[in-house]
JSON list of C-alpha atoms and ligand atoms in Angstrom, two decimals:
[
{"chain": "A", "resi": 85, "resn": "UNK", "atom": "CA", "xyz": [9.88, 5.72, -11.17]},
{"chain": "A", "resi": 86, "resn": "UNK", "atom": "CA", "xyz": [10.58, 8.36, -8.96]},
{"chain": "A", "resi": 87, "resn": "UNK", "atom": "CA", "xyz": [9.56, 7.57, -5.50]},
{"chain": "A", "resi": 88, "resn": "UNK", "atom": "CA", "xyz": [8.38, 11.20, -4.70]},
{"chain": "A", "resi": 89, "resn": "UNK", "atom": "CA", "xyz": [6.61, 10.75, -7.63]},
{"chain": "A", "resi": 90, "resn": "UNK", "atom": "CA", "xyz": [5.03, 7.53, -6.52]},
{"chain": "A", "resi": 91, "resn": "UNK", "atom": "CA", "xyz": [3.88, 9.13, -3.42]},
{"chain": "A", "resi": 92, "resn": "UNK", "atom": "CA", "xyz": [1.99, 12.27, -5.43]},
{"chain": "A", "resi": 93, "resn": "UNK", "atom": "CA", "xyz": [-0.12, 9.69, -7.15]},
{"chain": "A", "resi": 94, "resn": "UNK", "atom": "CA", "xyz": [-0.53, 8.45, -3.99]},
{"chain": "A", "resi": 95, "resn": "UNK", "atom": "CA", "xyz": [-1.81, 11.55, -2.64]},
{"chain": "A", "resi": 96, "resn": "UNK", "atom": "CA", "xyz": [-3.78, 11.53, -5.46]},
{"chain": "A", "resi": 97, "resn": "UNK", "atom": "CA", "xyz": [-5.64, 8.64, -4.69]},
{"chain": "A", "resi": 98, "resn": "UNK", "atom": "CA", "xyz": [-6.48, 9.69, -1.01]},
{"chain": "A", "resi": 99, "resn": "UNK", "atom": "CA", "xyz": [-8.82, 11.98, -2.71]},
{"chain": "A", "resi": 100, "resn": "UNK", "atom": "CA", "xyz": [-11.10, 9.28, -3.49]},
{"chain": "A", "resi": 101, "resn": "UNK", "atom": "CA", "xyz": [-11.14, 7.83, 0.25]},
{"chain": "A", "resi": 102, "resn": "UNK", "atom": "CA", "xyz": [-14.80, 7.02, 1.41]},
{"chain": "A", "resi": 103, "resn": "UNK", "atom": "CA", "xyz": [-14.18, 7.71, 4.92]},
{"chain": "A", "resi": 104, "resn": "UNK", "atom": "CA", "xyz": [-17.29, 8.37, 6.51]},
{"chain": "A", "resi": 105, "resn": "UNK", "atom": "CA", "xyz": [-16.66, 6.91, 9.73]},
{"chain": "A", "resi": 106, "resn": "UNK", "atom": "CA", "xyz": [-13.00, 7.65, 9.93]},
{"chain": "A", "resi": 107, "resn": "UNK", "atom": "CA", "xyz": [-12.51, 10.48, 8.49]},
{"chain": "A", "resi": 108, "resn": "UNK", "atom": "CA", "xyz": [-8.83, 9.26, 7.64]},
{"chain": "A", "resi": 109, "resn": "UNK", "atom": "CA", "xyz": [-8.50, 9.46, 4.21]},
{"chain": "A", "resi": 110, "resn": "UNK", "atom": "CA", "xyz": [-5.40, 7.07, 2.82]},
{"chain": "A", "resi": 111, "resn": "UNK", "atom": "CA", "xyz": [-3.77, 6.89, -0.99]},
{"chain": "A", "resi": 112, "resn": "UNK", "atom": "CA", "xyz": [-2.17, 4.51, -2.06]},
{"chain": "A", "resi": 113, "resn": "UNK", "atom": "CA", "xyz": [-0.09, 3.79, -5.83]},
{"chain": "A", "resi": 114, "resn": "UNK", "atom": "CA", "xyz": [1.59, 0.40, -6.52]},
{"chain": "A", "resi": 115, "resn": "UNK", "atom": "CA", "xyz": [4.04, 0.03, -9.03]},
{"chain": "A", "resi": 116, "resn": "UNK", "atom": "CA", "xyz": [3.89, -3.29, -11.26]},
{"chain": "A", "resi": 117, "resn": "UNK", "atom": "CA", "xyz": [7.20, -4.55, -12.35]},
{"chain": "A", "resi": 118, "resn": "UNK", "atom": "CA", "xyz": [6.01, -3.57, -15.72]},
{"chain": "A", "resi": 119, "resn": "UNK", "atom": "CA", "xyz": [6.07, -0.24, -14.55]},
{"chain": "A", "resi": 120, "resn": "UNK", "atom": "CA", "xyz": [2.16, 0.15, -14.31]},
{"chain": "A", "resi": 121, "resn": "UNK", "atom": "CA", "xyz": [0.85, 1.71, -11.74]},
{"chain": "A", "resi": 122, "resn": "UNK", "atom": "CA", "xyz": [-2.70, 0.44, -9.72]},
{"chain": "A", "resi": 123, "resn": "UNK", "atom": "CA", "xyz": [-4.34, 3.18, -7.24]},
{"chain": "A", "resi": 124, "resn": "UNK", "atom": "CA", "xyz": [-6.41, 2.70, -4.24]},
{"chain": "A", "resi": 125, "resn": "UNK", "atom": "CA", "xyz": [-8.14, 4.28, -1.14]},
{"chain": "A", "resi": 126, "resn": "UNK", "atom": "CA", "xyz": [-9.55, 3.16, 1.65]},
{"chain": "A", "resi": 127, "resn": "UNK", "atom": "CA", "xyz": [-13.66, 1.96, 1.57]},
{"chain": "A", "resi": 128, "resn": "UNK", "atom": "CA", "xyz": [-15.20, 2.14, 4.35]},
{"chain": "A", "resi": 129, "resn": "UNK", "atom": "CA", "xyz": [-18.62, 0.25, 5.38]},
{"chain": "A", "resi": 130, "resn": "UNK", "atom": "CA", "xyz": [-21.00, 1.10, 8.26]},
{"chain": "A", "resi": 131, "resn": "UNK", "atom": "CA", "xyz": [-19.86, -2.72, 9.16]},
{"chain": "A", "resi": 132, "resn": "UNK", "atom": "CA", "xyz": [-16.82, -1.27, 10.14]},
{"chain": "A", "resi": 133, "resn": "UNK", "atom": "CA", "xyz": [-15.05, -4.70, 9.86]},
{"chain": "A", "resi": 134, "resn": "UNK", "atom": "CA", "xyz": [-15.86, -4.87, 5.92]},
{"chain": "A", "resi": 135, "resn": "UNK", "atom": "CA", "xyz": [-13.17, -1.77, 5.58]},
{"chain": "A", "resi": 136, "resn": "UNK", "atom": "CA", "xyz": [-10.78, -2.13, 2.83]},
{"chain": "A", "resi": 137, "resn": "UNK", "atom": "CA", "xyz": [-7.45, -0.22, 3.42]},
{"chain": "A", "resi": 138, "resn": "UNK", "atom": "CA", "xyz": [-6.18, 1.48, -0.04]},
{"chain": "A", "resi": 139, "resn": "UNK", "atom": "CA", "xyz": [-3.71, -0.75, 0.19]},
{"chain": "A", "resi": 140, "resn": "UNK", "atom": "CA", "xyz": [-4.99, -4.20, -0.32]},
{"chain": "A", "resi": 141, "resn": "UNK", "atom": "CA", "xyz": [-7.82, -1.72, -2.99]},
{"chain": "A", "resi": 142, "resn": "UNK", "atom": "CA", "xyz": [-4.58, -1.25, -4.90]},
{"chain": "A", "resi": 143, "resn": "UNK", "atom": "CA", "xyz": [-3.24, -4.41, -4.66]},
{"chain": "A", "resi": 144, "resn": "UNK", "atom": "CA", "xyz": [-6.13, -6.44, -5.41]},
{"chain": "A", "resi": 145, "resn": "UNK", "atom": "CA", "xyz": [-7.11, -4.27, -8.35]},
{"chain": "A", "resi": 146, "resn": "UNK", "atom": "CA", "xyz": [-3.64, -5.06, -9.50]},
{"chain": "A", "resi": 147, "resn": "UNK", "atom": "CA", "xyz": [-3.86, -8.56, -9.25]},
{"chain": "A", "resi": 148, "resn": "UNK", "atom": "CA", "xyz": [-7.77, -9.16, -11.07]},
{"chain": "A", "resi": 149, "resn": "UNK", "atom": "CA", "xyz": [-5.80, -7.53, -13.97]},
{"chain": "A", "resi": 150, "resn": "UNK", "atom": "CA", "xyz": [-3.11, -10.06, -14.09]},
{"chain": "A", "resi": 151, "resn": "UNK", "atom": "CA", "xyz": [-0.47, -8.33, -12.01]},
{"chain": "A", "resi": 152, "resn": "UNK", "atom": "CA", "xyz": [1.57, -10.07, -9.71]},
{"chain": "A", "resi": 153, "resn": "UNK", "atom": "CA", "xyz": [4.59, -8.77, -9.70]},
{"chain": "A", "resi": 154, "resn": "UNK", "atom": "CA", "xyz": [5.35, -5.34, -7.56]},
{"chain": "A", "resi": 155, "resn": "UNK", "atom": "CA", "xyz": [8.30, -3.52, -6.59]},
{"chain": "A", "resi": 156, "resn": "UNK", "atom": "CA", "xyz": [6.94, -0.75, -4.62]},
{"chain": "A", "resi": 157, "resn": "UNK", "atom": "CA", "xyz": [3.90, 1.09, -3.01]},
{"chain": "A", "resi": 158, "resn": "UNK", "atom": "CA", "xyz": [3.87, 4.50, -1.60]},
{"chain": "A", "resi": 159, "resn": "UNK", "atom": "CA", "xyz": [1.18, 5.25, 1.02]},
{"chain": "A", "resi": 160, "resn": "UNK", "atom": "CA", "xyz": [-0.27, 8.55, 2.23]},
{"chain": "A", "resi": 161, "resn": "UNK", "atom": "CA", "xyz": [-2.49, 8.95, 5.03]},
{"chain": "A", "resi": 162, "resn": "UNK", "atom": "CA", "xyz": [-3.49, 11.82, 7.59]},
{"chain": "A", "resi": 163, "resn": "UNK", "atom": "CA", "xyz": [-0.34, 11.33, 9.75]},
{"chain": "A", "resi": 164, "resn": "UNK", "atom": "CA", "xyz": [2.87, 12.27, 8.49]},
{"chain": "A", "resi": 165, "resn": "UNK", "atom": "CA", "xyz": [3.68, 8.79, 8.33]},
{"chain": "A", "resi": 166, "resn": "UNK", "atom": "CA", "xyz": [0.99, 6.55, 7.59]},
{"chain": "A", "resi": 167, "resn": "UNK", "atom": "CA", "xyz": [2.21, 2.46, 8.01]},
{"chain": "A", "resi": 168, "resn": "UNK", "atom": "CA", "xyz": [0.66, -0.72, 6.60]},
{"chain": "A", "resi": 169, "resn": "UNK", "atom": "CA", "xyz": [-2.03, -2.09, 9.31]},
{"chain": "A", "resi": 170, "resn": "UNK", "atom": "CA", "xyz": [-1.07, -5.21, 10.03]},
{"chain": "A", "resi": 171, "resn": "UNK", "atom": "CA", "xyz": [-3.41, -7.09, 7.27]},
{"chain": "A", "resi": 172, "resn": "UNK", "atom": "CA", "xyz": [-2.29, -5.02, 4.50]},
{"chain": "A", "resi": 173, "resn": "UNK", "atom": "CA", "xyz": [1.86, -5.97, 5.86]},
{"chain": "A", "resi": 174, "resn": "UNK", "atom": "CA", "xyz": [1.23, -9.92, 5.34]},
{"chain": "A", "resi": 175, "resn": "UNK", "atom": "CA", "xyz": [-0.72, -8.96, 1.79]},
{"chain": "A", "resi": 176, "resn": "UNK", "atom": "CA", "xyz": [2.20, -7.58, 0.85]},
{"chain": "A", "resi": 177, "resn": "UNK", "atom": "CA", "xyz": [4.81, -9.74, 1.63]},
{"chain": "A", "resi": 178, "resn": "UNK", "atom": "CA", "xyz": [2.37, -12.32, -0.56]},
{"chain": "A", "resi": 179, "resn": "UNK", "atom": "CA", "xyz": [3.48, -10.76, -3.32]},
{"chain": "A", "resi": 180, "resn": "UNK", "atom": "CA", "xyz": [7.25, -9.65, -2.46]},
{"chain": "A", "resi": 181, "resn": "UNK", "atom": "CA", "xyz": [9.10, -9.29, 0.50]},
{"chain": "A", "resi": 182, "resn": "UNK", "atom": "CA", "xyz": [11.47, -7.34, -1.15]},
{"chain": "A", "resi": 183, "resn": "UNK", "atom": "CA", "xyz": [8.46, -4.47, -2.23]},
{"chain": "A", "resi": 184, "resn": "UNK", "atom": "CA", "xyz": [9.81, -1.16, -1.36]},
{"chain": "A", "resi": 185, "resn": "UNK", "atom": "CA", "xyz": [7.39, 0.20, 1.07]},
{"chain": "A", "resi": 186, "resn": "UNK", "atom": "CA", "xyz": [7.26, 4.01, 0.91]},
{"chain": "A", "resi": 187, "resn": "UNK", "atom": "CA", "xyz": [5.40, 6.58, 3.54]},
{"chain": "A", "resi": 188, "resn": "UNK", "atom": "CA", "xyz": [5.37, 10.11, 3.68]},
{"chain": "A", "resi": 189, "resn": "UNK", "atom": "CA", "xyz": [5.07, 13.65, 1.72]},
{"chain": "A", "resi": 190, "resn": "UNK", "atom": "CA", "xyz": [6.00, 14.01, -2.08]},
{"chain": "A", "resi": 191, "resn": "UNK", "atom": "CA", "xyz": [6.50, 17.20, -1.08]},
{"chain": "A", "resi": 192, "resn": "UNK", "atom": "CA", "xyz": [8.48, 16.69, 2.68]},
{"chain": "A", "resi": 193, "resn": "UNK", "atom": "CA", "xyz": [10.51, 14.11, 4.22]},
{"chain": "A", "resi": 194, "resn": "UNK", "atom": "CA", "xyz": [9.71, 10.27, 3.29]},
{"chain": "A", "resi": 195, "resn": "UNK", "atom": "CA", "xyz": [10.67, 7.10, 4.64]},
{"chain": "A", "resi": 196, "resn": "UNK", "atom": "CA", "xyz": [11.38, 3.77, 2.47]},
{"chain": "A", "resi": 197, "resn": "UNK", "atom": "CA", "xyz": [11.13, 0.28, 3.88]},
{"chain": "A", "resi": 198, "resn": "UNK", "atom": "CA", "xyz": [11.33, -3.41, 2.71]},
{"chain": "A", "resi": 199, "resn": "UNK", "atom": "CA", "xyz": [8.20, -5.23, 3.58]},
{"chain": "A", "resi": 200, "resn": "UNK", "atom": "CA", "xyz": [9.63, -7.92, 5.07]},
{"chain": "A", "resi": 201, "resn": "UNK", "atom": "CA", "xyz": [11.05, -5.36, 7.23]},
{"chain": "A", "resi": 202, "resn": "UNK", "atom": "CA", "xyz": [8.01, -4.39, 8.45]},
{"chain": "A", "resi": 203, "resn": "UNK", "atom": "CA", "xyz": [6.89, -7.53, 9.10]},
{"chain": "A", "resi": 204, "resn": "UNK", "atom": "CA", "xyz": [9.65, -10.02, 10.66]},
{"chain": "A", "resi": 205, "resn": "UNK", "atom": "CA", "xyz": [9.39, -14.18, 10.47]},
{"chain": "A", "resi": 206, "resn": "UNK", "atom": "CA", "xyz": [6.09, -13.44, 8.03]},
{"chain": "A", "resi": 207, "resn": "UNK", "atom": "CA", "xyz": [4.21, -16.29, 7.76]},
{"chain": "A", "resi": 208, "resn": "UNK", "atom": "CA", "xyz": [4.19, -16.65, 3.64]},
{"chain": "A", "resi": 209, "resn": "UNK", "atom": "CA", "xyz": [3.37, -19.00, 0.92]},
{"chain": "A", "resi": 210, "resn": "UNK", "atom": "CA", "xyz": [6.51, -21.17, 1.49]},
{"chain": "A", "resi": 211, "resn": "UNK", "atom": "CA", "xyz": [5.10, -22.76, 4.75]},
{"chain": "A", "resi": 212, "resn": "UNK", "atom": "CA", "xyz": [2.22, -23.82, 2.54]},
{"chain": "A", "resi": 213, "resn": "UNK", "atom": "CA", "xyz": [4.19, -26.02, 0.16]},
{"chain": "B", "resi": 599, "resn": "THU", "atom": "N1", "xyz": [-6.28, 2.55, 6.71]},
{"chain": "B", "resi": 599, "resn": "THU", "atom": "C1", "xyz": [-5.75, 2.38, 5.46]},
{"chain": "B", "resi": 599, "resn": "THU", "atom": "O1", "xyz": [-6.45, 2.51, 4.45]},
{"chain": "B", "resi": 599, "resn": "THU", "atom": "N2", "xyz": [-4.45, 2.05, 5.37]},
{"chain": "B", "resi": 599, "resn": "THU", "atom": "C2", "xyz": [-3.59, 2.03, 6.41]},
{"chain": "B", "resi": 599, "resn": "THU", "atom": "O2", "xyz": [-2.41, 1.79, 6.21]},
{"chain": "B", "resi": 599, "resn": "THU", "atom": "C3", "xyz": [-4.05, 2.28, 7.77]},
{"chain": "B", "resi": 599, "resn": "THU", "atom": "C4", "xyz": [-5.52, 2.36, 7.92]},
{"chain": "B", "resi": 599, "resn": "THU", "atom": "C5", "xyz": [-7.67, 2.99, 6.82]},
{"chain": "B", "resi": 599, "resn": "THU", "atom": "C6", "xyz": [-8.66, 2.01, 7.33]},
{"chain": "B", "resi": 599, "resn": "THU", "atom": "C7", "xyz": [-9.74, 2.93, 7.84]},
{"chain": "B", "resi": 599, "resn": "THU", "atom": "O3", "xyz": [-10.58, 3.31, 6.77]},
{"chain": "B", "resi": 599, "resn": "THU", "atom": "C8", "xyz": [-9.01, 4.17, 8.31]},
{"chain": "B", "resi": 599, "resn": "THU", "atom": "O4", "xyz": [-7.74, 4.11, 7.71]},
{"chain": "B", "resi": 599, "resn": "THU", "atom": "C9", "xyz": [-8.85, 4.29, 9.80]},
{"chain": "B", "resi": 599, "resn": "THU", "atom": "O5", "xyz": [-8.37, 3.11, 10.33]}
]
C-alpha cells in the first residue's frame, strides 16, 4: 500500500470527525497485515474527557473484528502534521512497535515514524508477563 495513498483515506475519514467542541477534525486509516484497511475519526462528547481520537476509533474497530496485527496508520489532522496524543502512542505500540506511523498531506510533504519512536522505554505487554 502506498503510503500517500494511506494518508488520502485518511483524509477521507476526517470527514466524518464529530468535532463540535474542537473543531479539529482528524482521519485516520490503519492498515491490517492482511492488507485491510479500518478508518476512524475523532468523537467527541460534551464530557470532553469521553473523546475518542480517530486513532484508537480505528484501532479498536480493527481489533472487535479480529485484527491484531498492523503495519501502519496514516493520520491527518488540521495541522500540517498532526501526532499521536500521548494515549493513542502507548495503544499503538500494544499492537506493534514496529507500526509505521505516518502524518501529513497525500498531496504535500509527509513524515513516517516507528511507533516506538515516538514513544521511547514504552511501558508494553512484556512488563506484564
Ligand atoms: N485528536 C485526535 O483525534 N487525534 C490526535 O492525534 C490528536 C487529537 C482529537 C481529539 C479531539 O477531538 C481533538 O483532536 C482536539 O484535541
Amino acid at each position: 500500500m502506498d503510503k500517500r495513498e494511506l494518508l488520502a483515506i485518511a483524509e477521507k475519514a476526517k470527514e466524518m470527525a464529530y468535532v463540535p467542541y474542537s473543531g479539529f477534525r482528524v482521519g485516520a486509516a490503519l492498515l491490517t497485515r492482511e492488507g485491510k484497511i479500518y478508518t476512524g475519526c475523532n468523537v467527541e462528547n460534551a464530557s470532553y474527557g469521553a473523546t475518542c481520537c480517530a486513532e484508537r476509533v480505528a484501532i479498536f474497530k480493527a481489533v472487535s473484528e479480529g485484527y491484531k496485527e498492523f503495519e501502519a496508520i496514516a493520520i491527518s489532522g488540521g495541522s500540517k502534521f498532526t501526532y499521536p496524543c500521548g494515549i493513542c502512542r502507548q495503544v499503538l505500540v500494544e499492537f506493534n512497535p514496529d507500526m509505521l506511523v505516518i502524518v501529513g498531506d497525500s498531496n504535500d510533504d509527509y513524515r513516517e515514524y516507528k511507533a516506538s519512536s515516538l514513544l521511547p522505554e514504552f511501558f508494553g505487554p512484556k512488563e506484564l508477563k
